[in-house]
Amino acid sequence: PKAQIIYLSPVWKGFSFGVRQKIGFMNMRIEDTASKFNYDVDQSLSSFSLDYNPGPVSLSFQAGYEIYHHDINDHINDEVSHTYHDWMYHAIAQWNVNRHHRLRFAYDHDITRPTYTQLYPFVHIGSSISSWVVGNSALQPSTSRQIQGRYTFTCTPLTLNGIVTYKTVDDDISGISTY
């Protein structure tokens, strides 16, 4: 089950704000002749957003605090239990210089958590019948930070975008393939 409560304020002199509370619970059980796997998740995300849009300039900021707890039991190795407390935030500044030119700057700090199939420590068939997959129950979340600048030129029917992005990723979660 998942639940979410959202409040968005009316716009007042270009300002608006929003708050959101999201909770979720997930219980996964995989049991066959070769393996047994239990994966339980409790998650809570509280977030706040603030927007300012007085005309050609707009500013947007969103911050969220997440409490994420999961238990993994594969009935062979020791049970794995982790609780994470993480901040996630995003900021965007945009300037509509005139009807043809627009500048946009953004900063993003995000967390990506491994899925239960990435944590499943037994060999199983992947999305293709010819691929075999094995997960790792010790995977940690991945953190990314990104800064982006964008210039947009619009002249109907033509739109041109120039984008410069710098991104760092810590503890990247990626698949390794062998044939």
mmCIF file of C-alpha atoms in Angstrom:
data_model
loop_
_atom_site.group_PDB
_atom_site.id
_atom_site.type_symbol
_atom_site.label_atom_id
_atom_site.label_comp_id
_atom_site.label_asym_id
_atom_site.label_seq_id
_atom_site.Cartn_x
_atom_site.Cartn_y
_atom_site.Cartn_z
ATOM 1 C CA PRO A 1 0.000 0.000 0.000
ATOM 2 C CA LYS A 2 1.004 3.587 -0.699
ATOM 3 C CA ALA A 3 -0.518 6.881 0.421
ATOM 4 C CA GLN A 4 0.187 10.469 -0.488
ATOM 5 C CA ILE A 5 -1.126 13.806 0.772
ATOM 6 C CA ILE A 6 -0.400 16.964 -1.256
ATOM 7 C CA TYR A 7 -1.204 20.611 -0.562
ATOM 8 C CA LEU A 8 -0.563 23.278 -3.226
ATOM 9 C CA SER A 9 -1.111 26.875 -2.183
ATOM 10 C CA PRO A 10 -2.782 29.483 -4.366
ATOM 11 C CA VAL A 11 -0.422 31.897 -6.139
ATOM 12 C CA TRP A 12 0.097 35.154 -4.232
ATOM 13 C CA LYS A 13 2.139 37.943 -5.890
ATOM 14 C CA GLY A 14 4.064 35.354 -7.892
ATOM 15 C CA PHE A 15 4.758 33.071 -4.898
ATOM 16 C CA SER A 16 3.328 29.612 -4.307
ATOM 17 C CA PHE A 17 4.358 26.657 -2.201
ATOM 18 C CA GLY A 18 3.488 23.026 -1.741
ATOM 19 C CA VAL A 19 3.956 20.289 0.819
ATOM 20 C CA ARG A 20 3.745 16.556 0.289
ATOM 21 C CA GLN A 21 3.828 13.532 2.573
ATOM 22 C CA LYS A 22 4.214 10.142 0.956
ATOM 23 C CA ILE A 23 4.400 6.766 2.700
ATOM 24 C CA GLY A 24 4.658 3.280 1.308
ATOM 25 C CA PHE A 25 5.123 -0.328 2.341
ATOM 26 C CA MET A 26 6.222 -3.205 0.132
ATOM 27 C CA ASN A 27 6.569 -6.902 0.924
ATOM 28 C CA MET A 28 8.041 -9.177 -1.768
ATOM 29 C CA ARG A 29 8.273 -12.949 -1.388
ATOM 30 C CA ILE A 30 9.941 -15.228 -3.901
ATOM 31 C CA GLU A 31 9.927 -18.913 -3.129
ATOM 32 C CA ASP A 32 10.732 -21.821 -5.432
ATOM 33 C CA THR A 33 12.526 -25.168 -5.197
ATOM 34 C CA ALA A 34 15.989 -23.583 -5.267
ATOM 35 C CA SER A 35 15.624 -20.372 -3.269
ATOM 36 C CA LYS A 36 13.621 -18.344 -0.794
ATOM 37 C CA PHE A 37 13.808 -14.533 -0.676
ATOM 38 C CA ASN A 38 11.960 -11.972 1.479
ATOM 39 C CA TYR A 39 12.212 -8.223 0.823
ATOM 40 C CA ASP A 40 10.349 -5.702 3.013
ATOM 41 C CA VAL A 41 10.412 -1.905 2.596
ATOM 42 C CA ASP A 42 9.025 0.932 4.719
ATOM 43 C CA GLN A 43 9.384 4.373 3.145
ATOM 44 C CA SER A 44 8.423 7.916 4.135
ATOM 45 C CA LEU A 45 9.089 11.043 2.059
ATOM 46 C CA SER A 46 8.323 14.562 3.313
ATOM 47 C CA SER A 47 8.880 17.342 0.801
ATOM 48 C CA PHE A 48 8.413 21.082 0.415
ATOM 49 C CA SER A 49 8.426 23.209 -2.732
ATOM 50 C CA LEU A 50 8.602 26.961 -3.238
ATOM 51 C CA ASP A 51 7.985 28.694 -6.573
ATOM 52 C CA TYR A 52 8.353 32.325 -7.565
ATOM 53 C CA ASN A 53 7.172 33.441 -10.989
ATOM 54 C CA PRO A 54 6.740 37.225 -11.273
ATOM 55 C CA GLY A 55 6.967 37.325 -15.079
ATOM 56 C CA PRO A 56 9.967 36.644 -17.291
ATOM 57 C CA VAL A 57 11.970 35.174 -14.366
ATOM 58 C CA SER A 58 10.927 32.036 -12.517
ATOM 59 C CA LEU A 59 12.578 30.317 -9.573
ATOM 60 C CA SER A 60 11.676 26.909 -8.210
ATOM 61 C CA PHE A 61 13.079 24.990 -5.257
ATOM 62 C CA GLN A 62 12.079 21.582 -3.914
ATOM 63 C CA ALA A 63 13.551 19.707 -0.947
ATOM 64 C CA GLY A 64 12.615 16.313 0.423
ATOM 65 C CA TYR A 65 13.671 14.203 3.379
ATOM 66 C CA GLU A 66 13.294 10.451 2.995
ATOM 67 C CA ILE A 67 13.427 7.719 5.611
ATOM 68 C CA TYR A 68 13.868 4.396 3.837
ATOM 69 C CA HIS A 69 14.186 1.044 5.606
ATOM 70 C CA HIS A 70 14.527 -2.368 4.013
ATOM 71 C CA ASP A 71 15.030 -5.915 5.289
ATOM 72 C CA ILE A 72 16.420 -8.639 3.038
ATOM 73 C CA ASN A 73 16.370 -12.295 4.012
ATOM 74 C CA ASP A 74 17.578 -14.901 1.508
ATOM 75 C CA HIS A 75 17.523 -17.698 4.147
ATOM 76 C CA ILE A 76 21.179 -18.580 3.382
ATOM 77 C CA ASN A 77 23.234 -15.498 4.296
ATOM 78 C CA ASP A 78 22.757 -13.248 7.317
ATOM 79 C CA GLU A 79 19.668 -11.054 7.156
ATOM 80 C CA VAL A 80 20.442 -7.574 5.800
ATOM 81 C CA SER A 81 18.691 -4.591 7.358
ATOM 82 C CA HIS A 82 19.375 -0.961 6.386
ATOM 83 C CA THR A 83 17.812 2.343 7.322
ATOM 84 C CA TYR A 84 18.669 5.408 5.248
ATOM 85 C CA HIS A 85 17.997 9.065 6.050
ATOM 86 C CA ASP A 86 18.523 11.159 2.915
ATOM 87 C CA TRP A 87 17.949 14.701 1.681
ATOM 88 C CA MET A 88 17.019 15.237 -1.962
ATOM 89 C CA TYR A 89 16.735 18.696 -3.499
ATOM 90 C CA HIS A 90 16.229 20.391 -6.840
ATOM 91 C CA ALA A 91 16.493 24.046 -7.893
ATOM 92 C CA ILE A 92 15.637 25.699 -11.215
ATOM 93 C CA ALA A 93 16.077 29.291 -12.366
ATOM 94 C CA GLN A 94 14.667 30.331 -15.735
ATOM 95 C CA TRP A 95 14.734 33.639 -17.576
ATOM 96 C CA ASN A 96 12.584 34.254 -20.628
ATOM 97 C CA VAL A 97 14.757 36.998 -22.137
ATOM 98 C CA ASN A 98 12.206 37.658 -24.893
ATOM 99 C CA ARG A 99 9.867 35.569 -27.044
ATOM 100 C CA HIS A 100 12.806 33.991 -28.904
ATOM 101 C CA HIS A 101 15.446 33.462 -26.187
ATOM 102 C CA ARG A 102 15.277 31.559 -22.893
ATOM 103 C CA LEU A 103 17.990 30.661 -20.340
ATOM 104 C CA ARG A 104 17.584 27.908 -17.747
ATOM 105 C CA PHE A 105 19.887 26.751 -14.934
ATOM 106 C CA ALA A 106 19.182 23.693 -12.780
ATOM 107 C CA TYR A 107 20.767 21.815 -9.897
ATOM 108 C CA ASP A 108 19.644 18.324 -8.917
ATOM 109 C CA HIS A 109 20.681 16.065 -5.998
ATOM 110 C CA ASP A 110 18.967 12.678 -6.121
ATOM 111 C CA ILE A 111 19.098 9.153 -4.650
ATOM 112 C CA THR A 112 18.519 5.958 -6.666
ATOM 113 C CA ARG A 113 17.809 2.831 -4.678
ATOM 114 C CA PRO A 114 18.411 -0.696 -5.978
ATOM 115 C CA THR A 115 15.287 -2.624 -6.964
ATOM 116 C CA TYR A 116 14.424 -5.936 -5.350
ATOM 117 C CA THR A 117 15.595 -7.795 -8.491
ATOM 118 C CA GLN A 118 18.984 -6.051 -8.216
ATOM 119 C CA LEU A 119 19.175 -7.201 -4.580
ATOM 120 C CA TYR A 120 17.968 -10.783 -5.283
ATOM 121 C CA PRO A 121 21.167 -12.857 -4.722
ATOM 122 C CA PHE A 122 20.218 -15.943 -6.769
ATOM 123 C CA VAL A 123 20.635 -16.653 -10.476
ATOM 124 C CA HIS A 124 17.372 -16.090 -12.347
ATOM 125 C CA ILE A 125 16.167 -15.447 -15.892
ATOM 126 C CA GLY A 126 16.282 -11.768 -16.871
ATOM 127 C CA SER A 127 14.021 -9.770 -19.160
ATOM 128 C CA SER A 128 15.205 -11.880 -22.090
ATOM 129 C CA ILE A 129 14.905 -15.674 -21.990
ATOM 130 C CA SER A 130 18.548 -15.888 -23.087
ATOM 131 C CA SER A 131 19.922 -13.791 -20.200
ATOM 132 C CA TRP A 132 20.713 -14.962 -16.699
ATOM 133 C CA VAL A 133 20.807 -12.422 -13.879
ATOM 134 C CA VAL A 134 22.192 -12.486 -10.357
ATOM 135 C CA GLY A 135 21.772 -9.614 -7.895
ATOM 136 C CA ASN A 136 23.744 -8.464 -4.889
ATOM 137 C CA SER A 137 21.963 -8.087 -1.531
ATOM 138 C CA ALA A 138 24.744 -5.746 -0.312
ATOM 139 C CA LEU A 139 24.084 -3.023 -2.932
ATOM 140 C CA GLN A 140 23.913 0.497 -1.530
ATOM 141 C CA PRO A 141 21.903 3.455 -2.923
ATOM 142 C CA SER A 142 23.439 5.599 -5.641
ATOM 143 C CA THR A 143 23.727 9.379 -5.206
ATOM 144 C CA SER A 144 23.830 11.755 -8.168
ATOM 145 C CA ARG A 145 24.436 15.496 -8.446
ATOM 146 C CA GLN A 146 23.834 17.397 -11.644
ATOM 147 C CA ILE A 147 24.282 20.996 -12.784
ATOM 148 C CA GLN A 148 22.744 21.969 -16.103
ATOM 149 C CA GLY A 149 22.633 25.135 -18.186
ATOM 150 C CA ARG A 150 20.338 25.429 -21.188
ATOM 151 C CA TYR A 151 19.851 28.044 -23.884
ATOM 152 C CA THR A 152 16.748 27.819 -26.078
ATOM 153 C CA PHE A 153 16.104 29.743 -29.274
ATOM 154 C CA THR A 154 12.561 29.558 -30.657
ATOM 155 C CA CYS A 155 11.383 30.905 -33.984
ATOM 156 C CA THR A 156 8.276 29.067 -35.222
ATOM 157 C CA PRO A 157 8.502 26.313 -36.423
ATOM 158 C CA LEU A 158 12.174 26.001 -35.360
ATOM 159 C CA THR A 159 13.452 25.376 -31.815
ATOM 160 C CA LEU A 160 17.161 25.035 -31.028
ATOM 161 C CA ASN A 161 18.524 23.920 -27.650
ATOM 162 C CA GLY A 162 22.079 24.204 -26.394
ATOM 163 C CA ILE A 163 22.660 22.198 -23.202
ATOM 164 C CA VAL A 164 25.723 21.897 -20.969
ATOM 165 C CA THR A 165 25.555 19.306 -18.161
ATOM 166 C CA TYR A 166 27.968 18.227 -15.453
ATOM 167 C CA LYS A 167 26.959 15.133 -13.472
ATOM 168 C CA THR A 168 28.635 13.073 -10.752
ATOM 169 C CA VAL A 169 27.407 9.691 -9.533
ATOM 170 C CA ASP A 170 28.563 7.978 -6.335
ATOM 171 C CA ASP A 171 28.070 4.204 -5.932
ATOM 172 C CA ASP A 172 26.592 3.771 -9.403
ATOM 173 C CA ILE A 173 24.320 0.746 -9.802
ATOM 174 C CA SER A 174 24.946 -0.886 -13.139
ATOM 175 C CA GLY A 175 24.650 -4.288 -14.701
ATOM 176 C CA ILE A 176 27.572 -6.367 -15.868
ATOM 177 C CA SER A 177 26.954 -8.645 -18.847
ATOM 178 C CA THR A 178 28.790 -11.722 -20.013
ATOM 179 C CA TYR A 179 27.939 -13.973 -22.947
#
